[in-house]
PDB file of C-alpha atoms in Angstrom:
ATOM      1  CA  MET A   1       6.474  -2.141 -27.443  1.00 60.00           C
ATOM      2  CA  LYS A   2       3.558  -0.571 -25.538  1.00 64.00           C
ATOM      3  CA  ASN A   3       1.586  -3.844 -25.608  1.00 66.00           C
ATOM      4  CA  LYS A   4       4.680  -5.758 -24.488  1.00 62.00           C
ATOM      5  CA  ILE A   5       5.091  -3.472 -21.463  1.00 63.00           C
ATOM      6  CA  LEU A   6       1.370  -3.692 -20.622  1.00 62.00           C
ATOM      7  CA  ALA A   7       1.588  -7.483 -20.775  1.00 64.00           C
ATOM      8  CA  LEU A   8       4.335  -7.378 -18.127  1.00 62.00           C
ATOM      9  CA  LEU A   9       2.199  -5.401 -15.653  1.00 66.00           C
ATOM     10  CA  PRO A  10       0.746  -7.579 -12.911  1.00 64.00           C
ATOM     11  CA  HIS A  11      -2.778  -8.932 -12.719  1.00 64.00           C
ATOM     12  CA  ASP A  12      -3.632  -9.074 -16.435  1.00 69.00           C
ATOM     13  CA  TYR A  13      -6.216 -11.741 -15.552  1.00 71.00           C
ATOM     14  CA  ALA A  14      -8.201  -9.208 -13.487  1.00 77.00           C
ATOM     15  CA  PRO A  15      -8.558  -5.746 -15.097  1.00 82.00           C
ATOM     16  CA  PHE A  16     -10.441  -4.330 -12.096  1.00 87.00           C
ATOM     17  CA  PHE A  17      -7.712  -5.408  -9.684  1.00 86.00           C
ATOM     18  CA  ARG A  18      -4.992  -4.170 -12.015  1.00 85.00           C
ATOM     19  CA  ALA A  19      -6.593  -0.713 -12.256  1.00 88.00           C
ATOM     20  CA  LEU A  20      -7.180  -0.624  -8.509  1.00 91.00           C
ATOM     21  CA  HIS A  21      -3.564  -1.678  -7.842  1.00 88.00           C
ATOM     22  CA  ILE A  22      -2.165   1.031 -10.168  1.00 88.00           C
ATOM     23  CA  THR A  23      -4.499   3.695  -8.746  1.00 93.00           C
ATOM     24  CA  VAL A  24      -3.461   2.860  -5.193  1.00 93.00           C
ATOM     25  CA  ALA A  25       0.219   2.931  -6.196  1.00 92.00           C
ATOM     26  CA  LEU A  26      -0.124   6.344  -7.815  1.00 93.00           C
ATOM     27  CA  LEU A  27      -2.031   7.748  -4.819  1.00 95.00           C
ATOM     28  CA  ILE A  28       0.608   6.400  -2.413  1.00 94.00           C
ATOM     29  CA  LEU A  29       3.359   7.983  -4.552  1.00 94.00           C
ATOM     30  CA  SER A  30       1.498  11.310  -4.479  1.00 94.00           C
ATOM     31  CA  GLN A  31       1.133  11.009  -0.690  1.00 94.00           C
ATOM     32  CA  ILE A  32       4.852  10.395  -0.306  1.00 92.00           C
ATOM     33  CA  VAL A  33       5.737  13.340  -2.559  1.00 91.00           C
ATOM     34  CA  ASN A  34       3.302  15.871  -1.071  1.00 89.00           C
ATOM     35  CA  SER A  35       3.701  14.855   2.581  1.00 88.00           C
ATOM     36  CA  ASN A  36       6.748  17.104   2.964  1.00 86.00           C
ATOM     37  CA  LEU A  37       4.620  20.080   1.990  1.00 85.00           C
ATOM     38  CA  THR A  38       1.813  19.507   4.476  1.00 83.00           C
ATOM     39  CA  GLU A  39       1.388  21.282   7.808  1.00 79.00           C
ATOM     40  CA  ARG A  40      -1.093  20.688  10.604  1.00 72.00           C
ATOM     41  CA  GLU A  41      -1.771  24.399  10.945  1.00 72.00           C
ATOM     42  CA  ALA A  42      -2.496  24.779   7.217  1.00 68.00           C
ATOM     43  CA  VAL A  43      -5.897  23.027   7.527  1.00 71.00           C
ATOM     44  CA  SER A  44      -7.577  26.264   8.434  1.00 73.00           C
ATOM     45  CA  GLU A  45      -5.531  28.557   6.163  1.00 75.00           C
ATOM     46  CA  HIS A  46      -5.877  29.701   2.545  1.00 81.00           C
ATOM     47  CA  SER A  47      -2.518  29.071   0.921  1.00 84.00           C
ATOM     48  CA  PHE A  48      -0.624  26.713  -1.336  1.00 88.00           C
ATOM     49  CA  VAL A  49       0.431  24.648   1.703  1.00 84.00           C
ATOM     50  CA  SER A  50      -3.228  24.498   2.722  1.00 85.00           C
ATOM     51  CA  LEU A  51      -4.190  23.245  -0.743  1.00 87.00           C
ATOM     52  CA  VAL A  52      -1.506  20.546  -0.630  1.00 90.00           C
ATOM     53  CA  THR A  53      -2.497  19.587   2.922  1.00 87.00           C
ATOM     54  CA  TRP A  54      -6.149  19.254   1.927  1.00 89.00           C
ATOM     55  CA  PHE A  55      -5.177  17.179  -1.134  1.00 92.00           C
ATOM     56  CA  HIS A  56      -3.159  14.929   1.209  1.00 92.00           C
ATOM     57  CA  ILE A  57      -6.128  14.578   3.576  1.00 92.00           C
ATOM     58  CA  ILE A  58      -8.721  13.903   0.866  1.00 93.00           C
ATOM     59  CA  SER A  59      -6.530  11.441  -1.032  1.00 95.00           C
ATOM     60  CA  GLY A  60      -5.752   9.764   2.311  1.00 95.00           C
ATOM     61  CA  PHE A  61      -9.436   9.179   2.937  1.00 96.00           C
ATOM     62  CA  LEU A  62      -9.719   7.901  -0.661  1.00 97.00           C
ATOM     63  CA  LEU A  63      -6.880   5.469   0.107  1.00 97.00           C
ATOM     64  CA  ILE A  64      -8.877   4.139   3.085  1.00 97.00           C
ATOM     65  CA  VAL A  65     -11.820   3.398   0.759  1.00 97.00           C
ATOM     66  CA  LEU A  66      -9.593   1.941  -1.973  1.00 97.00           C
ATOM     67  CA  GLY A  67      -7.539  -0.034   0.591  1.00 96.00           C
ATOM     68  CA  VAL A  68     -10.691  -1.619   2.031  1.00 97.00           C
ATOM     69  CA  THR A  69     -11.886  -2.358  -1.533  1.00 96.00           C
ATOM     70  CA  LEU A  70      -8.561  -3.921  -2.337  1.00 94.00           C
ATOM     71  CA  LEU A  71      -8.585  -6.077   0.782  1.00 96.00           C
ATOM     72  CA  VAL A  72     -12.207  -7.208   0.262  1.00 96.00           C
ATOM     73  CA  TRP A  73     -11.518  -8.047  -3.388  1.00 94.00           C
ATOM     74  CA  MET A  74      -8.407 -10.022  -2.435  1.00 93.00           C
ATOM     75  CA  LEU A  75     -10.168 -11.967   0.290  1.00 95.00           C
ATOM     76  CA  THR A  76     -13.231 -12.746  -1.808  1.00 95.00           C
ATOM     77  CA  GLN A  77     -11.138 -13.851  -4.796  1.00 91.00           C
ATOM     78  CA  ARG A  78      -8.511 -16.001  -3.020  1.00 92.00           C
ATOM     79  CA  GLY A  79      -9.369 -16.139   0.644  1.00 94.00           C
ATOM     80  CA  PHE A  80      -7.631 -15.302   3.867  1.00 95.00           C
ATOM     81  CA  ARG A  81      -5.078 -18.153   3.787  1.00 95.00           C
ATOM     82  CA  TRP A  82      -3.773 -17.092   0.378  1.00 94.00           C
ATOM     83  CA  TYR A  83      -2.424 -13.805   1.757  1.00 95.00           C
ATOM     84  CA  PHE A  84      -2.179 -14.492   5.495  1.00 95.00           C
ATOM     85  CA  ALA A  85      -1.148 -18.168   5.839  1.00 95.00           C
ATOM     86  CA  TRP A  86       1.637 -17.039   8.195  1.00 94.00           C
ATOM     87  CA  VAL A  87      -1.028 -16.008  10.743  1.00 94.00           C
ATOM     88  CA  THR A  88      -1.891 -19.694  11.139  1.00 94.00           C
ATOM     89  CA  LEU A  89       1.863 -20.466  11.285  1.00 95.00           C
ATOM     90  CA  ASP A  90       1.668 -22.132   7.876  1.00 93.00           C
ATOM     91  CA  LEU A  91       5.023 -21.083   6.355  1.00 94.00           C
ATOM     92  CA  SER A  92       5.189 -23.826   3.748  1.00 94.00           C
ATOM     93  CA  GLY A  93       4.445 -21.447   0.809  1.00 94.00           C
ATOM     94  CA  ILE A  94       7.279 -19.142   1.902  1.00 95.00           C
ATOM     95  CA  LYS A  95       9.647 -22.097   2.309  1.00 95.00           C
ATOM     96  CA  ILE A  96       8.837 -23.374  -1.211  1.00 95.00           C
ATOM     97  CA  ASP A  97       9.433 -19.891  -2.661  1.00 93.00           C
ATOM     98  CA  LEU A  98      12.751 -19.498  -0.795  1.00 94.00           C
ATOM     99  CA  LEU A  99      13.941 -22.859  -2.137  1.00 94.00           C
ATOM    100  CA  GLN A 100      13.016 -21.761  -5.620  1.00 92.00           C
ATOM    101  CA  LEU A 101      14.856 -18.440  -5.195  1.00 89.00           C
ATOM    102  CA  ALA A 102      17.898 -20.376  -3.926  1.00 93.00           C
ATOM    103  CA  ARG A 103      17.877 -22.146  -7.329  1.00 92.00           C
ATOM    104  CA  LEU A 104      17.805 -18.668  -8.957  1.00 86.00           C
ATOM    105  CA  LYS A 105      14.252 -19.068 -10.231  1.00 85.00           C
ATOM    106  CA  LEU A 106      11.454 -16.591  -9.687  1.00 80.00           C
ATOM    107  CA  PRO A 107       8.546 -18.248  -7.889  1.00 86.00           C
ATOM    108  CA  GLU A 108       5.058 -17.868  -9.201  1.00 83.00           C
ATOM    109  CA  ALA A 109       2.421 -16.280  -6.950  1.00 82.00           C
ATOM    110  CA  ALA A 110       0.996 -19.015  -4.766  1.00 89.00           C
ATOM    111  CA  LYS A 111      -1.074 -19.492  -1.621  1.00 93.00           C
ATOM    112  CA  GLY A 112       0.982 -18.418   1.364  1.00 93.00           C
ATOM    113  CA  GLY A 113       4.006 -17.672  -0.805  1.00 93.00           C
ATOM    114  CA  ILE A 114       6.292 -14.657  -0.608  1.00 92.00           C
ATOM    115  CA  ALA A 115       4.379 -12.593  -3.190  1.00 88.00           C
ATOM    116  CA  ALA A 116       0.983 -13.256  -1.582  1.00 92.00           C
ATOM    117  CA  THR A 117       2.363 -12.588   1.925  1.00 93.00           C
ATOM    118  CA  ILE A 118       3.958  -9.319   0.813  1.00 90.00           C
ATOM    119  CA  GLN A 119       0.783  -8.177  -0.908  1.00 90.00           C
ATOM    120  CA  GLY A 120      -1.292  -8.982   2.196  1.00 94.00           C
ATOM    121  CA  LEU A 121       1.116  -7.129   4.476  1.00 92.00           C
ATOM    122  CA  GLY A 122       1.205  -4.193   2.103  1.00 92.00           C
ATOM    123  CA  VAL A 123      -2.555  -3.732   2.107  1.00 94.00           C
ATOM    124  CA  ILE A 124      -2.685  -3.995   5.909  1.00 95.00           C
ATOM    125  CA  SER A 125       0.174  -1.457   6.178  1.00 93.00           C
ATOM    126  CA  LEU A 126      -1.630   0.875   3.776  1.00 95.00           C
ATOM    127  CA  LEU A 127      -4.799   0.697   5.873  1.00 96.00           C
ATOM    128  CA  LEU A 128      -2.937   1.299   9.121  1.00 95.00           C
ATOM    129  CA  VAL A 129      -1.215   4.412   7.721  1.00 95.00           C
ATOM    130  CA  ALA A 130      -4.369   5.777   6.111  1.00 95.00           C
ATOM    131  CA  VAL A 131      -6.608   5.124   9.107  1.00 96.00           C
ATOM    132  CA  SER A 132      -4.101   6.612  11.572  1.00 95.00           C
ATOM    133  CA  GLY A 133      -3.965   9.725   9.350  1.00 93.00           C
ATOM    134  CA  GLY A 134      -7.739   9.826   9.197  1.00 93.00           C
ATOM    135  CA  MET A 135      -7.965   9.486  12.951  1.00 92.00           C
ATOM    136  CA  TRP A 136      -5.507  12.375  13.343  1.00 90.00           C
ATOM    137  CA  PHE A 137      -7.667  14.544  11.103  1.00 89.00           C
ATOM    138  CA  MET A 138     -10.866  13.582  12.886  1.00 89.00           C
ATOM    139  CA  THR A 139      -9.398  14.222  16.373  1.00 88.00           C
ATOM    140  CA  ASN A 140      -7.560  17.372  15.335  1.00 81.00           C
ATOM    141  CA  SER A 141     -10.330  19.035  13.308  1.00 79.00           C
ATOM    142  CA  LEU A 142     -13.745  17.566  13.876  1.00 74.00           C
ATOM    143  CA  LEU A 143     -14.182  15.847  17.226  1.00 70.00           C
ATOM    144  CA  GLY A 144     -12.857  18.531  19.588  1.00 71.00           C
ATOM    145  CA  LEU A 145     -10.764  16.003  21.508  1.00 74.00           C
ATOM    146  CA  PRO A 146      -7.697  17.039  23.519  1.00 79.00           C
ATOM    147  CA  ALA A 147      -4.620  18.009  21.464  1.00 81.00           C
ATOM    148  CA  GLU A 148      -2.580  15.154  22.921  1.00 85.00           C
ATOM    149  CA  THR A 149      -5.070  12.661  21.373  1.00 86.00           C
ATOM    150  CA  ALA A 150      -4.512  14.185  17.946  1.00 85.00           C
ATOM    151  CA  ARG A 151      -0.713  14.144  18.512  1.00 88.00           C
ATOM    152  CA  TYR A 152      -0.959  10.468  19.434  1.00 90.00           C
ATOM    153  CA  TYR A 153      -2.578   9.602  16.090  1.00 91.00           C
ATOM    154  CA  LEU A 154      -0.185  11.867  14.196  1.00 89.00           C
ATOM    155  CA  HIS A 155       2.764  10.144  15.861  1.00 92.00           C
ATOM    156  CA  TRP A 156       1.482   6.693  14.749  1.00 93.00           C
ATOM    157  CA  HIS A 157       0.696   8.007  11.300  1.00 93.00           C
ATOM    158  CA  LYS A 158       4.271   9.294  10.840  1.00 91.00           C
ATOM    159  CA  PHE A 159       5.780   6.167  12.369  1.00 94.00           C
ATOM    160  CA  LEU A 160       3.766   3.764  10.190  1.00 93.00           C
ATOM    161  CA  THR A 161       4.437   5.879   7.095  1.00 93.00           C
ATOM    162  CA  THR A 162       8.072   4.769   7.309  1.00 91.00           C
ATOM    163  CA  PHE A 163       6.995   1.200   6.752  1.00 90.00           C
ATOM    164  CA  ILE A 164       4.672   1.916   3.841  1.00 91.00           C
ATOM    165  CA  GLU A 165       7.446   3.949   2.147  1.00 92.00           C
ATOM    166  CA  ILE A 166       9.894   1.081   2.529  1.00 91.00           C
ATOM    167  CA  TYR A 167       7.242  -1.304   1.256  1.00 90.00           C
ATOM    168  CA  PHE A 168       6.358   0.980  -1.659  1.00 91.00           C
ATOM    169  CA  TYR A 169       9.965   1.283  -2.863  1.00 91.00           C
ATOM    170  CA  ALA A 170      10.852  -2.373  -2.271  1.00 89.00           C
ATOM    171  CA  HIS A 171       7.631  -3.649  -3.867  1.00 87.00           C
ATOM    172  CA  GLY A 172       8.107  -1.336  -6.833  1.00 86.00           C
ATOM    173  CA  ALA A 173      11.769  -2.432  -7.233  1.00 88.00           C
ATOM    174  CA  MET A 174      10.827  -6.076  -7.043  1.00 83.00           C
ATOM    175  CA  GLY A 175       8.030  -5.532  -9.533  1.00 81.00           C
ATOM    176  CA  LEU A 176      10.402  -3.830 -11.961  1.00 83.00           C
ATOM    177  CA  LEU A 177      12.981  -6.587 -11.470  1.00 82.00           C
ATOM    178  CA  HIS A 178      10.341  -9.218 -12.107  1.00 77.00           C
ATOM    179  CA  MET A 179       9.274  -7.396 -15.271  1.00 77.00           C
ATOM    180  CA  LEU A 180      12.879  -7.143 -16.500  1.00 81.00           C
ATOM    181  CA  LEU A 181      13.531 -10.796 -15.803  1.00 76.00           C
ATOM    182  CA  SER A 182      10.309 -11.722 -17.622  1.00 73.00           C
ATOM    183  CA  TRP A 183      11.143  -9.581 -20.636  1.00 72.00           C
ATOM    184  CA  GLU A 184      11.516 -11.643 -23.807  1.00 66.00           C
ATOM    185  CA  ASP A 185      12.962 -10.241 -26.998  1.00 51.00           C
TER     186      ASP A 185
END
């Protein structure tokens, strides 16, 4: 049973990418869970909220590093057009996938297809959220810039977090659905 479930997890052809993907997913989940317990003022305090806030900050910086690693790995393995064909207005992969879905068949991952496009957008979203949070921390704590500059980055961080949360839940749900539909007795 365990081996069957492991076989359904994505990216079995690339153990490094699979581990990176799972690590990023778990860190994003922890960020979502602990974000409600963080406070700007707690950065300089000694309390449970301060501990959670610092965990959020440190794991956020780790997500920047892992997000860049993920993006570089993706681009070196399959290239820009695999994940971002839509940027060049090439929507043929998405069209093929939509036609396949209309026939109630799950499309395979393909250049410029829905899965590749979603993965590319997810990594870019992750980096935007993590970098805006990192910029807030830098402007709020280290650079001595005006408070309104820090608030600007915090606003963008919170705004963009909405999209990564939607992506996280939708991507997870689609992944589980794909695993269930691929399950063979």
